[in-house]
Amino acid sequence: MKKIIVVGGMQDGGGVSLFILRTYERMMRNHEIELVLFTQSDYDDYSERIKENGWGQEFIPSLKKNPIKNIITWIKLMKKYSEFNFIHFNLNNAIYWFPILLSKIARKNVIIQSHTSNLMGDSKVKKVLHRIGKNVISKLATRTVAVSDLAYEFMFKSGNKIIIPVGINTTDFKFSSTIRKHLRETLSLEGKTVIGHVGGFTPVKNHEFIIKLMNELVNINKDYHLILIGAGKTLDKISNMIKEYNLEDSVSILGFKRNVADYYNMMDIFIYPSFYEGFPTAVVEAQTNGLPVIMSNTIDKKAIINKNLTCQEDIQFTEKWVSDLRNIKLNTANRENSNLLISGHDIGVIADKLYRLFEVK
């Protein structure tokens, strides 16, 4: 039996959290694994699900709020789990590499996986620390992994590149006309062209651009309606922006949805104008559901699985996005078999790829 420590998450709807949960849950169907999650003290949204899976969970104090306690906790946990010979770090930057060094000293096989392709914010100090950290973690890692090529280049200076993209249960996201009809009736959106976005309310997701885009669309045709699914720290700011543009009747914020797969069915078009991404899970989910997708040209092109449905545009200009949205031909009839194209992102395939990382000789 392999004993694995997994570091990352656990925030509701977070991409890293969903990657860990979905992938390891599927992996453990076919393999005997003892698993413990190390998560930041503030992030415990999935504790019940973790218990149901029979996994362990340890909470680590925030480095920012209590750095000394953070370091002491890491040292104690390395001793407590000395028999666990693998540790899988899921990172968004290389700034804080002490736990990785500690894991290497503890003679663990260190697997580091990058989940993003840029730093949030313009802090010069963070950029310098990240550049230093890239060199350090590249030397300490047993395996250097990323969800995309861009995410790999961002996180590692060197190493044997391994790409493991996000995986989803493709059957969950198969288009359903029944669910579509029910949700559109429930939300009184019959006859509307529904534009959707799924993602946390954080600066990187670029919700301000979405609202400006919607304002232009509604001025042309009031039959467009936007639904935003997610939660986060910029929610209030975006809500105020909707009011400023008088878009309350044209935009619905639905919050975080655990059954998010259902809501893709009610959409007609999916947009994703992020400033950057590691590999956007929601874009894969939308394409699996057969939705036409417009995403920013800062996202890795490998996220385009169905070239007939997906295009990329510059987020500097709303005009081209408006033109694309108005020219998309809506056809729900072809959405039934769309997930046949997504086999490479099926969670079973991704879980097998991840498990092979732990077959260290």
Coordinates of C-alpha atoms in Angstrom, one line a residue:
M1 CA 0.0 0.0 0.0
K2 CA 1.3 3.4 -0.9
K3 CA 1.2 6.1 1.7
I4 CA 0.7 9.6 0.3
I5 CA 0.6 13.1 1.8
V6 CA -1.2 15.5 -0.5
V7 CA -0.7 19.3 0.1
G8 CA -3.3 21.8 -1.3
G9 CA -6.8 23.2 -1.1
M10 CA -9.5 22.8 0.3
Q11 CA -11.7 25.7 -0.8
D12 CA -15.2 25.3 -2.2
G13 CA -15.1 25.2 -5.9
G14 CA -11.3 25.9 -6.1
G15 CA -9.6 24.3 -9.1
V16 CA -6.8 22.7 -7.1
S17 CA -9.3 21.3 -4.6
L18 CA -11.4 19.7 -7.3
F19 CA -8.4 18.3 -9.0
I20 CA -7.2 16.6 -5.8
L21 CA -10.7 15.3 -4.8
R22 CA -11.7 14.0 -8.2
T23 CA -8.4 12.5 -9.1
Y24 CA -7.6 10.7 -5.9
E25 CA -11.2 9.5 -5.4
R26 CA -11.0 7.8 -8.8
M27 CA -7.5 6.6 -8.2
M28 CA -8.5 4.8 -5.0
R29 CA -11.1 2.8 -6.9
N30 CA -8.3 0.8 -8.4
H31 CA -5.4 1.1 -6.0
E32 CA -4.7 0.6 -2.3
I33 CA -3.6 4.0 -0.9
E34 CA -3.5 5.5 2.6
L35 CA -4.0 9.2 2.1
V36 CA -3.7 12.3 4.4
L37 CA -4.4 15.9 3.3
F38 CA -2.4 18.8 4.6
T39 CA -4.5 22.0 4.2
Q40 CA -4.3 25.5 5.4
S41 CA -6.3 26.1 8.6
D42 CA -8.7 28.5 6.9
Y43 CA -9.7 25.9 4.2
D44 CA -11.9 23.1 5.5
D45 CA -14.9 23.3 3.1
Y46 CA -14.6 19.6 2.1
S47 CA -13.9 18.1 5.5
E48 CA -17.1 16.0 5.4
R49 CA -16.3 14.6 2.0
I50 CA -12.7 13.9 3.1
K51 CA -14.0 11.9 6.1
E52 CA -16.4 10.0 3.9
N53 CA -13.4 9.0 1.7
G54 CA -11.6 7.7 4.7
W55 CA -8.8 10.1 4.3
G56 CA -6.8 11.9 7.0
Q57 CA -6.6 15.7 7.3
E58 CA -4.2 17.9 9.0
F59 CA -4.6 21.7 9.3
I60 CA -1.5 23.9 9.0
P61 CA -1.6 27.5 10.3
S62 CA -1.4 30.3 7.7
L63 CA 2.2 31.4 7.0
K64 CA 1.0 35.0 6.7
K65 CA -0.9 35.0 10.0
N66 CA 1.4 32.9 12.1
P67 CA 4.7 32.0 10.4
I68 CA 6.4 30.5 13.5
K69 CA 3.5 28.2 14.2
N70 CA 3.4 27.3 10.5
I71 CA 7.0 26.2 10.6
I72 CA 6.6 24.3 13.9
T73 CA 3.5 22.5 12.6
W74 CA 5.4 21.4 9.5
I75 CA 8.2 19.9 11.5
K76 CA 5.8 18.1 13.8
L77 CA 3.8 16.6 10.9
M78 CA 7.0 15.4 9.1
K79 CA 7.8 13.4 12.3
K80 CA 4.2 12.2 12.7
Y81 CA 4.0 10.9 9.2
S82 CA 7.5 9.6 8.9
E83 CA 6.2 6.3 7.4
F84 CA 4.6 8.1 4.4
N85 CA 7.2 8.0 1.6
F86 CA 5.4 10.2 -0.9
I87 CA 4.3 13.9 -0.7
H88 CA 2.4 15.6 -3.5
F89 CA 2.6 19.4 -3.4
N90 CA -0.1 21.3 -5.5
L91 CA 1.3 24.8 -5.9
N92 CA 0.3 28.2 -7.3
N93 CA 3.8 29.7 -6.8
A94 CA 7.3 28.7 -5.7
I95 CA 7.7 31.4 -3.0
Y96 CA 7.5 29.2 0.2
W97 CA 9.7 26.2 -0.3
F98 CA 10.6 25.4 3.3
P99 CA 8.1 22.4 3.5
I100 CA 9.6 21.0 0.3
L101 CA 13.1 21.2 1.7
L102 CA 11.8 19.6 4.9
S103 CA 10.2 16.8 3.0
K104 CA 13.4 16.1 1.1
I105 CA 15.4 16.1 4.4
A106 CA 12.8 13.6 5.7
R107 CA 13.7 11.4 2.7
K108 CA 10.3 11.5 1.0
N109 CA 9.7 11.3 -2.7
V110 CA 8.6 14.9 -3.5
I111 CA 6.1 15.4 -6.3
I112 CA 5.5 19.0 -7.2
Q113 CA 2.6 20.0 -9.4
S114 CA 2.0 23.5 -10.8
H115 CA -1.6 24.6 -11.2
T116 CA -1.2 28.2 -12.5
S117 CA 0.8 30.1 -15.1
N118 CA 1.3 33.5 -13.4
L119 CA 1.5 35.4 -10.1
M120 CA -1.5 37.3 -9.0
G121 CA -0.7 41.0 -8.4
D122 CA 2.3 43.1 -9.3
S123 CA 4.5 42.7 -6.2
K124 CA 8.1 42.9 -7.3
V125 CA 9.2 41.2 -4.1
K126 CA 7.0 38.2 -4.8
K127 CA 8.3 37.9 -8.3
V128 CA 11.9 37.9 -7.1
L129 CA 11.1 35.3 -4.4
H130 CA 9.2 33.2 -7.0
R131 CA 12.2 33.2 -9.4
I132 CA 14.5 32.1 -6.6
G133 CA 12.0 29.4 -5.5
K134 CA 11.8 28.0 -9.1
N135 CA 15.5 27.1 -8.9
V136 CA 15.2 25.6 -5.5
I137 CA 12.1 23.4 -6.0
S138 CA 13.3 22.2 -9.4
K139 CA 16.4 20.7 -7.6
L140 CA 14.4 19.3 -4.7
A141 CA 11.6 17.6 -6.7
T142 CA 11.5 13.9 -7.5
R143 CA 8.9 14.6 -10.1
T144 CA 8.1 18.0 -11.7
V145 CA 4.5 18.1 -13.0
A146 CA 2.1 20.7 -14.3
V147 CA -1.4 20.9 -15.6
S148 CA -0.2 22.6 -18.8
D149 CA 3.0 23.7 -20.6
L150 CA 2.5 27.3 -19.5
A151 CA 2.1 26.2 -15.9
Y152 CA 5.3 24.2 -16.1
E153 CA 7.3 27.1 -17.5
F154 CA 6.0 29.3 -14.8
M155 CA 6.9 27.0 -11.9
F156 CA 10.1 25.1 -12.8
K157 CA 13.6 26.2 -14.0
S158 CA 14.5 22.7 -15.0
G159 CA 13.5 19.0 -14.7
N160 CA 11.9 16.2 -16.6
K161 CA 8.6 17.8 -17.7
I162 CA 5.4 15.8 -17.0
I163 CA 2.0 17.3 -18.0
I164 CA -1.1 16.0 -16.3
P165 CA -4.1 18.2 -17.2
V166 CA -7.4 18.4 -15.2
G167 CA -9.8 15.5 -15.5
I168 CA -13.5 15.3 -15.2
N169 CA -16.1 12.6 -15.1
T170 CA -17.3 13.2 -18.6
T171 CA -20.7 11.5 -18.1
D172 CA -21.5 14.0 -15.4
F173 CA -21.2 16.9 -17.9
K174 CA -23.1 15.2 -20.8
F175 CA -25.8 17.6 -22.2
S176 CA -29.3 17.0 -20.9
S177 CA -32.3 18.7 -22.6
T178 CA -34.5 17.8 -19.7
I179 CA -32.3 19.6 -17.1
R180 CA -31.9 22.5 -19.5
K181 CA -35.7 22.9 -19.8
H182 CA -36.2 22.6 -16.0
L183 CA -33.5 25.2 -15.0
R184 CA -34.5 27.7 -17.7
E185 CA -38.1 27.5 -16.5
T186 CA -37.1 27.8 -12.8
L187 CA -35.0 30.9 -13.5
S188 CA -37.5 32.4 -16.0
L189 CA -35.0 32.4 -18.9
E190 CA -37.1 30.8 -21.6
G191 CA -36.4 32.5 -24.9
K192 CA -33.2 34.1 -23.6
T193 CA -29.7 33.6 -25.0
V194 CA -27.9 32.6 -21.8
I195 CA -24.2 33.4 -21.5
G196 CA -22.4 31.6 -18.7
H197 CA -19.3 31.8 -16.6
V198 CA -18.1 29.4 -13.8
G199 CA -15.3 30.5 -11.6
G200 CA -14.4 32.0 -8.3
F201 CA -14.8 35.7 -7.8
T202 CA -11.1 36.6 -7.8
P203 CA -9.3 39.3 -9.8
V204 CA -7.7 36.8 -12.2
K205 CA -11.1 35.6 -13.5
N206 CA -11.7 39.1 -14.9
H207 CA -15.3 39.5 -14.0
E208 CA -15.1 43.3 -14.6
F209 CA -14.5 42.6 -18.3
I210 CA -17.5 40.2 -18.4
I211 CA -19.8 42.9 -17.0
K212 CA -18.6 45.5 -19.5
L213 CA -19.1 43.0 -22.2
M214 CA -22.6 42.3 -21.0
N215 CA -23.4 46.0 -20.9
E216 CA -22.5 46.3 -24.6
L217 CA -24.5 43.2 -25.6
V218 CA -27.7 44.3 -23.8
N219 CA -27.5 47.7 -25.4
I220 CA -27.7 45.8 -28.7
N221 CA -30.2 43.1 -27.8
K222 CA -32.0 42.7 -24.5
D223 CA -32.5 38.9 -25.0
Y224 CA -29.0 38.2 -23.7
H225 CA -28.8 37.0 -20.1
L226 CA -25.6 36.4 -18.1
I227 CA -25.3 33.8 -15.3
L228 CA -22.3 33.8 -13.0
I229 CA -21.6 30.8 -10.9
G230 CA -19.0 31.0 -8.0
A231 CA -18.1 32.8 -4.9
G232 CA -15.2 34.8 -3.7
K233 CA -13.7 38.1 -2.4
T234 CA -14.6 40.3 -5.4
L235 CA -18.3 39.3 -5.4
D236 CA -19.4 42.5 -3.7
K237 CA -17.4 44.6 -6.1
I238 CA -19.0 42.9 -9.1
S239 CA -22.5 43.1 -7.6
N240 CA -22.0 46.9 -7.3
M241 CA -20.8 47.1 -10.9
I242 CA -23.9 45.3 -12.1
K243 CA -26.0 47.9 -10.3
E244 CA -23.9 50.8 -11.7
Y245 CA -24.6 49.5 -15.3
N246 CA -28.3 48.9 -14.5
L247 CA -27.9 45.2 -15.4
E248 CA -29.9 43.7 -12.5
D249 CA -32.5 42.3 -14.9
S250 CA -29.8 40.9 -17.3
V251 CA -27.3 39.3 -14.9
S252 CA -27.9 36.5 -12.3
I253 CA -25.3 35.6 -9.7
L254 CA -26.1 32.1 -8.6
G255 CA -23.3 31.6 -6.1
F256 CA -21.3 28.4 -5.6
K257 CA -23.0 25.2 -6.9
R258 CA -22.0 21.7 -6.0
N259 CA -24.1 20.5 -8.9
V260 CA -22.5 22.8 -11.3
A261 CA -22.7 20.2 -14.1
D262 CA -26.4 20.8 -14.3
Y263 CA -26.0 24.5 -14.9
Y264 CA -24.0 24.1 -18.1
N265 CA -27.1 22.6 -19.7
M266 CA -29.0 25.9 -19.4
M267 CA -26.3 28.0 -21.0
D268 CA -26.0 28.7 -24.7
I269 CA -22.5 30.2 -24.7
F270 CA -19.6 30.0 -22.3
I271 CA -17.1 32.7 -21.8
Y272 CA -13.8 32.7 -19.9
P273 CA -11.7 35.9 -20.1
S274 CA -9.2 35.1 -17.4
F275 CA -5.9 37.1 -17.2
Y276 CA -4.2 33.7 -16.9
E277 CA -4.9 30.1 -15.9
G278 CA -2.9 26.9 -15.2
F279 CA -5.5 24.8 -17.0
P280 CA -9.1 25.9 -16.8
T281 CA -11.3 23.0 -15.6
A282 CA -14.5 25.0 -16.4
V283 CA -13.5 25.3 -20.0
V284 CA -13.1 21.5 -20.3
E285 CA -16.5 21.0 -18.6
A286 CA -18.2 23.5 -20.9
Q287 CA -16.8 21.8 -24.0
T288 CA -17.8 18.4 -22.7
N289 CA -21.4 19.8 -22.5
G290 CA -21.1 20.9 -26.1
L291 CA -21.1 24.6 -25.4
P292 CA -19.5 27.2 -27.7
V293 CA -16.6 28.7 -25.8
I294 CA -14.8 32.0 -26.1
M295 CA -11.8 32.3 -23.8
S296 CA -8.9 34.7 -23.5
N297 CA -5.7 34.2 -25.6
T298 CA -3.7 34.1 -22.4
I299 CA -4.9 30.6 -21.7
D300 CA -2.9 27.6 -22.9
K301 CA -4.2 26.5 -26.4
K302 CA -4.3 22.9 -25.2
A303 CA -7.5 23.8 -23.4
I304 CA -9.1 23.9 -26.8
I305 CA -10.5 20.4 -27.2
N306 CA -13.2 21.0 -29.7
K307 CA -11.9 23.5 -32.4
N308 CA -15.3 23.7 -33.9
L309 CA -16.7 25.2 -30.7
T310 CA -13.8 27.1 -29.1
C311 CA -11.9 30.3 -30.0
Q312 CA -9.5 32.7 -28.2
E313 CA -9.6 36.5 -28.2
D314 CA -7.6 39.3 -26.7
I315 CA -9.1 40.7 -23.5
Q316 CA -7.9 44.2 -24.3
F317 CA -10.9 44.6 -26.7
T318 CA -14.6 43.9 -26.0
E319 CA -15.6 44.6 -29.6
K320 CA -14.3 41.3 -31.0
W321 CA -15.9 39.4 -28.1
V322 CA -19.3 41.1 -28.8
S323 CA -18.9 40.3 -32.5
D324 CA -18.1 36.6 -31.7
L325 CA -21.0 36.3 -29.3
R326 CA -23.5 37.7 -31.8
N327 CA -22.3 35.5 -34.6
I328 CA -22.4 32.2 -32.8
K329 CA -25.0 29.8 -34.2
L330 CA -26.8 28.2 -31.4
N331 CA -27.6 24.5 -31.9
T332 CA -28.5 22.3 -28.9
A333 CA -29.2 19.3 -31.2
N334 CA -25.4 18.6 -31.6
R335 CA -24.6 18.8 -27.9
E336 CA -25.7 15.3 -27.0
N337 CA -22.5 13.6 -28.4
S338 CA -20.0 16.3 -27.6
N339 CA -18.4 14.5 -24.7
L340 CA -17.1 11.8 -27.0
L341 CA -14.3 14.3 -28.0
I342 CA -13.1 14.7 -24.4
S343 CA -11.7 11.2 -23.7
G344 CA -8.2 12.5 -23.0
H345 CA -9.6 14.5 -20.0
D346 CA -11.7 11.7 -18.5
I347 CA -10.9 11.4 -14.8
G348 CA -10.1 7.7 -15.1
V349 CA -7.3 8.5 -17.6
I350 CA -5.9 11.4 -15.5
A351 CA -6.0 9.3 -12.3
D352 CA -4.0 6.6 -14.0
K353 CA -1.4 9.1 -15.1
L354 CA -1.1 10.6 -11.6
Y355 CA -0.7 7.2 -10.0
R356 CA 2.2 6.4 -12.2
L357 CA 4.1 9.2 -10.6
F358 CA 4.2 7.2 -7.4
E359 CA 5.9 4.2 -9.1
V360 CA 9.3 5.4 -8.1
K361 CA 12.0 2.7 -8.2

